[in-house]
Tab-separated table of C-alpha atoms in Angstrom:
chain	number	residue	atom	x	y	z
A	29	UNK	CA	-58.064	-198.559	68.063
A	30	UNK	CA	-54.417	-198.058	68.666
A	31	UNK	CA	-53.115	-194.577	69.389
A	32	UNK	CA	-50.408	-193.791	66.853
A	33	UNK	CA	-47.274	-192.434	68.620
A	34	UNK	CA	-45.441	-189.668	67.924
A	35	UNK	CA	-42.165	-189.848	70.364
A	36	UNK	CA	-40.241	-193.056	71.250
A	37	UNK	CA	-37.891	-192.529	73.682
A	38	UNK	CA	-35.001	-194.444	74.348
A	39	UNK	CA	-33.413	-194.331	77.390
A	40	UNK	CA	-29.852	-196.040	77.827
A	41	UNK	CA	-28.191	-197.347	81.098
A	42	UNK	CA	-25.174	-198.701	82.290
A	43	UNK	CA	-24.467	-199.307	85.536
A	44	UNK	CA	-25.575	-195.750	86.170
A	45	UNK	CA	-27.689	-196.575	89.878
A	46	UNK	CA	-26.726	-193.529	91.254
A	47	UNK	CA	-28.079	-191.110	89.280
A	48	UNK	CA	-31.038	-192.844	87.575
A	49	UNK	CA	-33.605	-192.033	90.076
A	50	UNK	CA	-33.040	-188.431	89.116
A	51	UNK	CA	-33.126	-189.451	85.416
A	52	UNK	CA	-36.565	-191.136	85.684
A	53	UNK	CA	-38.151	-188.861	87.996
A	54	UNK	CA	-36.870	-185.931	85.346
A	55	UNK	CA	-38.462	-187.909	82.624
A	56	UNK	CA	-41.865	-188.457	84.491
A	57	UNK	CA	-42.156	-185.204	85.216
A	58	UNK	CA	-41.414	-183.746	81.926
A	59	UNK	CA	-44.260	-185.835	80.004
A	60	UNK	CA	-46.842	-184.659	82.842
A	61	UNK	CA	-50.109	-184.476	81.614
A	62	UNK	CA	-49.913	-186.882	78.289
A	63	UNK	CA	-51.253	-189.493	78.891
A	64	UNK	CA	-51.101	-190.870	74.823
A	65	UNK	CA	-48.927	-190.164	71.757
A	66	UNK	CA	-45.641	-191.933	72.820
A	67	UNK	CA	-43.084	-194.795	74.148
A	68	UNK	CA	-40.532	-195.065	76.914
A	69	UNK	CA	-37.971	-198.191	75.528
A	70	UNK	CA	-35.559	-198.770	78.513
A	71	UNK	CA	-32.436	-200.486	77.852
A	72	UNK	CA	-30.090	-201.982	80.188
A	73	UNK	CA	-27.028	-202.634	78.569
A	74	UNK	CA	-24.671	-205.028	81.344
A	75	UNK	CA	-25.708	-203.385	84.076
A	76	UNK	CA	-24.492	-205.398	87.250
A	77	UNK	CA	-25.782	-202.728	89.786
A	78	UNK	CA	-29.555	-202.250	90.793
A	79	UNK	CA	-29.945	-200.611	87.199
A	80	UNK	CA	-32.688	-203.319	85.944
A	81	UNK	CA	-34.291	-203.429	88.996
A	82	UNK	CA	-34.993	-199.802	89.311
A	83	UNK	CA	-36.151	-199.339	85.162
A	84	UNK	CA	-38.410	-202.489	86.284
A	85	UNK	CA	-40.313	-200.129	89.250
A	86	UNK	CA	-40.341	-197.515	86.839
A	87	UNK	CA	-42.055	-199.805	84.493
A	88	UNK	CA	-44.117	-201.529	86.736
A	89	UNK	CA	-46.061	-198.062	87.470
A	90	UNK	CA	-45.533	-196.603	83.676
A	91	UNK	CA	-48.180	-198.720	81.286
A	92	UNK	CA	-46.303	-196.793	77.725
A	93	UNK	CA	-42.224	-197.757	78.727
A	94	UNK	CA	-41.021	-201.109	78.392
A	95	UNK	CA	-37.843	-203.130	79.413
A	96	UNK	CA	-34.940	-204.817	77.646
A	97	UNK	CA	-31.584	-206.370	78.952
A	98	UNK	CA	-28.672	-206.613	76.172
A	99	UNK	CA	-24.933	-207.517	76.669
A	100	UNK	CA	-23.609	-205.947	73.763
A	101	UNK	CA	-21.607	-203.510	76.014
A	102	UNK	CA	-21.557	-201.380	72.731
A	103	UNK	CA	-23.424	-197.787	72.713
A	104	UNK	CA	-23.854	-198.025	68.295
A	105	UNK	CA	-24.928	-201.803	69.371
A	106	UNK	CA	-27.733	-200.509	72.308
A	107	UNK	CA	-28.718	-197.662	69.843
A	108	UNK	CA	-29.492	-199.830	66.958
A	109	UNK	CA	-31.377	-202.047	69.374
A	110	UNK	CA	-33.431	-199.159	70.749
A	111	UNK	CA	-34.660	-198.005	67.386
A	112	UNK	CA	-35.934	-201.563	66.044
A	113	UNK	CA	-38.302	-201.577	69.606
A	114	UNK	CA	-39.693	-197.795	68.649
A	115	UNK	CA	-43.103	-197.381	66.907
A	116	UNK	CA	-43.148	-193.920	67.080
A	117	UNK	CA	-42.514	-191.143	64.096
A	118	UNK	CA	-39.591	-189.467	65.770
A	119	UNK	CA	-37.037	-190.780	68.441
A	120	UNK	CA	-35.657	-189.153	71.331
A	121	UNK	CA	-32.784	-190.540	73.040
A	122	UNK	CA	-31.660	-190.039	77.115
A	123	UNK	CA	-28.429	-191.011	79.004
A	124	UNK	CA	-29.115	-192.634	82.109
A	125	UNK	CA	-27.503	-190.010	84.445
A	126	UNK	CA	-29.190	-187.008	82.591
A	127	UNK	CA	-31.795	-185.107	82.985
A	128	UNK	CA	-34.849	-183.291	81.763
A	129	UNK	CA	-36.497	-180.166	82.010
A	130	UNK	CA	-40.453	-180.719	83.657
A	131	UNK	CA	-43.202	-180.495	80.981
A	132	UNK	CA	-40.431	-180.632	78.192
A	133	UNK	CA	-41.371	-183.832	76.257
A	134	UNK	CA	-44.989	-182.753	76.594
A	135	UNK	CA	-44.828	-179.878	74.905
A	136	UNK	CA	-42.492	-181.276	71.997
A	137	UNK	CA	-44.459	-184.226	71.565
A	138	UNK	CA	-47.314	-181.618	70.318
A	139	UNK	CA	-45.118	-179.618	68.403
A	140	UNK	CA	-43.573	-182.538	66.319
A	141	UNK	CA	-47.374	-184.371	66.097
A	142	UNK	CA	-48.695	-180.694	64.501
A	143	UNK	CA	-45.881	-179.640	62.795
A	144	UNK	CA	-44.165	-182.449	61.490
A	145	UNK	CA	-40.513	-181.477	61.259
A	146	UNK	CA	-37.697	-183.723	59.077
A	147	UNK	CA	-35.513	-183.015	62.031
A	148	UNK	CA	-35.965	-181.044	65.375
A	149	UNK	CA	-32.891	-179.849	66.936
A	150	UNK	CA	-32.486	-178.205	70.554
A	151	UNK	CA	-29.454	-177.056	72.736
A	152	UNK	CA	-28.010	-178.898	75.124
A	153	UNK	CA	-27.766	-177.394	78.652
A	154	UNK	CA	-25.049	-178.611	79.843
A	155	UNK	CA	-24.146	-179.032	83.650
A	156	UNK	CA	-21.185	-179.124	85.119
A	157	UNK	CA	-20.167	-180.478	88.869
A	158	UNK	CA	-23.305	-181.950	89.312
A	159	UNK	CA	-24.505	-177.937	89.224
A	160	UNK	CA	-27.595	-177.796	87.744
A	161	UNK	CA	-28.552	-173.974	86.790
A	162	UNK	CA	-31.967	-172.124	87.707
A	163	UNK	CA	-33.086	-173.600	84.431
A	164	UNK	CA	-36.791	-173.994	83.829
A	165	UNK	CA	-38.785	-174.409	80.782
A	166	UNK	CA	-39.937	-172.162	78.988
A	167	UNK	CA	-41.593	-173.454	75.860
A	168	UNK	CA	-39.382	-174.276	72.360
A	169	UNK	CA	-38.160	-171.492	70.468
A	170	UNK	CA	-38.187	-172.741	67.031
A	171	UNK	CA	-36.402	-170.979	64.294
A	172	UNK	CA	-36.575	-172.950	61.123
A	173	UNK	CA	-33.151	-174.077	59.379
A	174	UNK	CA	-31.680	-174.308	55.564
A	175	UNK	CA	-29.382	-177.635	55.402
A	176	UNK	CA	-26.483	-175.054	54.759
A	177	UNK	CA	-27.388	-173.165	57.558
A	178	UNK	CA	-28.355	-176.653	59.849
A	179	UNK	CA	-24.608	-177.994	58.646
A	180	UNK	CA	-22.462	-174.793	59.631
A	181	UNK	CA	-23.937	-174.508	63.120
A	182	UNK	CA	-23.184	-177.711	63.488
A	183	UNK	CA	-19.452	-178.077	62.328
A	184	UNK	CA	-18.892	-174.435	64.620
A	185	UNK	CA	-19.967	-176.480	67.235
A	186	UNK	CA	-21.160	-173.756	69.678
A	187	UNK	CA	-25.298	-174.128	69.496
A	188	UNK	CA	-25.338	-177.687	68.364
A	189	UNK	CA	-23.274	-180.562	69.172
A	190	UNK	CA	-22.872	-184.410	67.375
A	191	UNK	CA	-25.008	-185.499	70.000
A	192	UNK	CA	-28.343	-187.756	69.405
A	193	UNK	CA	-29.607	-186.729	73.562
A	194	UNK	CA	-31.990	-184.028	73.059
A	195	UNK	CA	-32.433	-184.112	69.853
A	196	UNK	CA	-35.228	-185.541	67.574
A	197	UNK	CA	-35.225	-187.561	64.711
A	198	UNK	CA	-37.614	-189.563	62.440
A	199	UNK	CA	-37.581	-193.364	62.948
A	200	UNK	CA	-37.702	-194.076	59.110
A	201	UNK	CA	-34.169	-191.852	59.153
A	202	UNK	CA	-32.128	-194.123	61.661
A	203	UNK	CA	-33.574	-197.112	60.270
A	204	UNK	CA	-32.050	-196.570	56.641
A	205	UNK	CA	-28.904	-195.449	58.683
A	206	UNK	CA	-27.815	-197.142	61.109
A	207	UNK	CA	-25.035	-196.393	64.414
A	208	UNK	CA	-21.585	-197.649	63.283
A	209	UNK	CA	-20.906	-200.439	66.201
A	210	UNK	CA	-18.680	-197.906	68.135
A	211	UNK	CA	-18.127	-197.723	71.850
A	212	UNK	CA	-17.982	-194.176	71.496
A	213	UNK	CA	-18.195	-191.333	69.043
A	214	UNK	CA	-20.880	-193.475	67.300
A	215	UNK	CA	-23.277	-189.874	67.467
A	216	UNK	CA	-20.327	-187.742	65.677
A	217	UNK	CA	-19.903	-190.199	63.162
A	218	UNK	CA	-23.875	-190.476	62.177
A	219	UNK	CA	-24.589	-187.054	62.804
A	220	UNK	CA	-23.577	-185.674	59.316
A	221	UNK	CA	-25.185	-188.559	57.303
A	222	UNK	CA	-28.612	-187.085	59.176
A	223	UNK	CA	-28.380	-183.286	58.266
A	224	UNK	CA	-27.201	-184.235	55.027
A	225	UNK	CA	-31.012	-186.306	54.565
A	226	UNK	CA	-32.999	-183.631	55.856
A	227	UNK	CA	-34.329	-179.958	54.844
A	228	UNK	CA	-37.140	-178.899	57.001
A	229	UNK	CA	-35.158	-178.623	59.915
A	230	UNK	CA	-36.133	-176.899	63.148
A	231	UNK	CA	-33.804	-175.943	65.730
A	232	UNK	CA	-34.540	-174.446	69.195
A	233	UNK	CA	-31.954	-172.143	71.325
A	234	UNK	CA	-33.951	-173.027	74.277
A	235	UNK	CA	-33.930	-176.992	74.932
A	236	UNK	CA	-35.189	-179.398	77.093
A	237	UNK	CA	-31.743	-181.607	78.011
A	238	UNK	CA	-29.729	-181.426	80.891
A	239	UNK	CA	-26.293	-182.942	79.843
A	240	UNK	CA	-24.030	-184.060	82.664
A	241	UNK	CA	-20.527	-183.640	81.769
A	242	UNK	CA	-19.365	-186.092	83.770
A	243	UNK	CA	-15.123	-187.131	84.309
A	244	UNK	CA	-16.272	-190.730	84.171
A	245	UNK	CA	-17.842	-190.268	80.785
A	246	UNK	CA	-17.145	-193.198	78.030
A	247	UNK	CA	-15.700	-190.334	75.357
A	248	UNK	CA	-13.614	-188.576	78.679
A	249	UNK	CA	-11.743	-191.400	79.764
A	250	UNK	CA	-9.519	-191.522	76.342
A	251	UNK	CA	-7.473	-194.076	75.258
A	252	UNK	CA	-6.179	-195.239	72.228
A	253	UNK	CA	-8.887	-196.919	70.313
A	254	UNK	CA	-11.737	-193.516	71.020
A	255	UNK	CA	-8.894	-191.586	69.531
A	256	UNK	CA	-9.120	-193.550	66.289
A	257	UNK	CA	-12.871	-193.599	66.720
A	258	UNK	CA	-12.683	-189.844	66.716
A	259	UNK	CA	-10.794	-189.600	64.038
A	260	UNK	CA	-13.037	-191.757	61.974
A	261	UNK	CA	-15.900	-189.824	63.045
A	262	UNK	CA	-14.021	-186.987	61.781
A	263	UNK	CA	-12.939	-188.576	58.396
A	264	UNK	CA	-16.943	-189.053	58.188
A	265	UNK	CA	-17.907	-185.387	58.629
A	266	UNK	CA	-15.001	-184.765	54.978
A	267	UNK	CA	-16.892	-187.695	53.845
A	268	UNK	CA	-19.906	-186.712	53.922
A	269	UNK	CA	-20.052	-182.806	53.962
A	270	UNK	CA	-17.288	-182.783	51.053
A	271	UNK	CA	-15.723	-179.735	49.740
A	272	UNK	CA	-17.862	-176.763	50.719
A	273	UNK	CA	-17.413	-177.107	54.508
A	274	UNK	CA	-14.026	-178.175	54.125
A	275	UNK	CA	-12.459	-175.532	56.280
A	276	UNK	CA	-14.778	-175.551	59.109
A	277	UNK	CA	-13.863	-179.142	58.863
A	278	UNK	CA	-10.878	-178.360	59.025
A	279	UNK	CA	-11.049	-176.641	62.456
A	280	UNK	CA	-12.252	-180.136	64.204
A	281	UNK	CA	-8.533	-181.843	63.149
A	282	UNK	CA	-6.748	-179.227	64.376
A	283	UNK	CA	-8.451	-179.802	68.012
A	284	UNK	CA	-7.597	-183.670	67.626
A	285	UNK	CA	-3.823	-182.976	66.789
A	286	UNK	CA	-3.756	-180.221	69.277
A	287	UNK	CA	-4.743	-182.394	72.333
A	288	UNK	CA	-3.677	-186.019	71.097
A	289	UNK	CA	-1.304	-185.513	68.551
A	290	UNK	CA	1.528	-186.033	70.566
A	291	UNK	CA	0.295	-189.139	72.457
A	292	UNK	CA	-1.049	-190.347	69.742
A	293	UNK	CA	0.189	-194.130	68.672
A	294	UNK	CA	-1.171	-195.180	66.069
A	295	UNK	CA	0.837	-194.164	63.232
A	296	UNK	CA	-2.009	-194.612	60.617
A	297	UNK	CA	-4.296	-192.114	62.413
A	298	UNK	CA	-1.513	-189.907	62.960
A	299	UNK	CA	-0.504	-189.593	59.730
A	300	UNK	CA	-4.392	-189.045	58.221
A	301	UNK	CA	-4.664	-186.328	61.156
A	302	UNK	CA	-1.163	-185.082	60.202
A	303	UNK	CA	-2.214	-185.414	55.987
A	304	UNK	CA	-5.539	-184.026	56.427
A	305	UNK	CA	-4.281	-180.272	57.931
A	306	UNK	CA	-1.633	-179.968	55.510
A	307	UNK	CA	-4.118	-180.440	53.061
A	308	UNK	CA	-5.829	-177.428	54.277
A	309	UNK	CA	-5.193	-173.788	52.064
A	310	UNK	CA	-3.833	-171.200	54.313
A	311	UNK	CA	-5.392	-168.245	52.500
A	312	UNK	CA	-8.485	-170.036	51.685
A	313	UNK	CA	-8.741	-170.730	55.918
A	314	UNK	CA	-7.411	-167.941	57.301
A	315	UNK	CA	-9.709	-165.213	55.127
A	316	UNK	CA	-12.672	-167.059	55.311
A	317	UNK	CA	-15.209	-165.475	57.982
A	318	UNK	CA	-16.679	-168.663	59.259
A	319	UNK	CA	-13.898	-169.529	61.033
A	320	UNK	CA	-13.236	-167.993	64.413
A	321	UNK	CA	-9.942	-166.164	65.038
A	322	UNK	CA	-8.770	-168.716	67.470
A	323	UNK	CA	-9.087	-171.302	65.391
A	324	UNK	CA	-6.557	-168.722	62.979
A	325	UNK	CA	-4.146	-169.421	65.201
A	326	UNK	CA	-4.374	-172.205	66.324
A	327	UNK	CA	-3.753	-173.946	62.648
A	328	UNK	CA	-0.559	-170.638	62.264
A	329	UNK	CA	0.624	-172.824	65.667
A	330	UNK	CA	0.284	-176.071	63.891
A	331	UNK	CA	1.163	-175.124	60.805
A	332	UNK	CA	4.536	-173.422	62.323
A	333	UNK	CA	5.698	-176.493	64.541
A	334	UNK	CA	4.824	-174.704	67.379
């Protein structure tokens, strides 16, 4: 009989040669000693570099990961793809130049098998010029989460980010919902649709992701069309969220008008960027206590013409 999984992990790729090596090795090493319990989906997505070859070795040797090629050149696209392959309760996704922490998966693969979580959220570590920390790991820290309390750390933006990498969801919850077919920003616009499903929600301080900022990154090389995929993302978090986290909101289109406002071209996302901050109540934002005092003026800058 067929051992149930508990994790399917998708790992995307493309074109990402140089760094994958460390990626797979990172994942190998943090599922040591499991030998049951989950899936490794690896998904090529118009790779033209030795990208298919080397998830093939990795395959080859790894009896629980398979291997698909897609053209969709389309991250919502690959996503979507990913989670119709997974048979496991909760999926995991990985970048293809990022990294994990040894004996990670291992250990969260137990946790979410014995204490079935809706939703298990960790912190990123992030890494910057290729500099990776004296991080090691050291076991989750779980702290258990209201949706209230799941939402504002989220929208503040400091512990938890609208990023799927690192995080773990359950496959029933992105198969009633979907990616949006975005090249980018297709996380941040999900992301709120997902806390607002779930209440048992776990989040960890201590996580298990390495996240490569990288300058070649598909949401750091901006142009025109990610800024109106931001700003839909954005429109998705009033959307969705509605009324009650309005300011904190709030706080995310200020930081699009502050660094694209100017360059921005299209008029029609100008205008909702533009619309949606002079909707905002000055005493309402500046008194409340969730929002941080740079944020205060930053919107008395925008708000002035400054």
């Amino acid at each position: 009989m067929a051992v149930r999984n508990t994790l399917s992990i998708i790992l995307t790729a493309h074109n990402c040669d140089t760094y994958l090596s460390n990626t797979l090795a990172s994942l190998e090493n943090s599922l040591e000693g499991l030998t049951e319990g989950y899936e490794i989906i690896l998904i090529s997505d118009a790779s033209i570099d030795r990208t298919v070859e080397m998830l093939n070795q990795f395959a080859h040797r790894n009896s629980l990961a398979r291997v698909y090629q897609v053209d969709f050149r389309n991250i919502g696209k690959v996503r979507n793809f990913g989670v119709q392959q997974c048979t496991g309760d909760y999926i995991t996704m990985v970048d293809g130049d990022d990294q994990l922490l040894s004996s990670s998966l291992r250990d969260i693969t137990q946790y979410l098998y014995n204490s079935q979580p809706d939703l298990l959220l960790t912190k990123l570590n992030e890494v910057y010029n290729n500099k990776v920390q004296n991080i090691t790991w050291s076991g989750l820290q779980p702290q258990h989460l209201s949706q209230h309390q799941a939402i504002k750390k989220f929208l503040i933006h400091k512990e938890m980010q609208a990023h799927f990498i690192g995080q773990f969801v359950k496959r029933e919850q992105l198969l009633a919902h979907p990616f949006p077919e975005f090249q980018c920003y297709e996380d941040a616009y999900l992301f709120p649709t997902i806390l607002s499903q779930n209440q048992n929600i776990v989040f960890s301080p201590h996580g298990p992701y390495l996240y490569f900022k990288r300058g070649n990154s598909l949401s750091s090389q901006i142009d025109e069309q990610k800024v109106h995929l931001l700003v839909e993302a954005t429109d998705e978090m009033d959307r969705v969220f509605g009324n009650r986290y309005s300011n904190l909101i709030a706080c995310h289109w200020i930081t699009i008008f502050l660094r694209y406002g100017k360059s921005m071209q299209n008029a029609l996302n100008r205008q909702k960027v533009v619309l949606r901050i002079k909707s905002i109540r000055p005493l309402s934002f500046l008194f409340d206590p969730a929002i941080r005092l740079s944020f205060k003026k930053k919107y008395l800058k925008v708000k002035n013409g400054k």
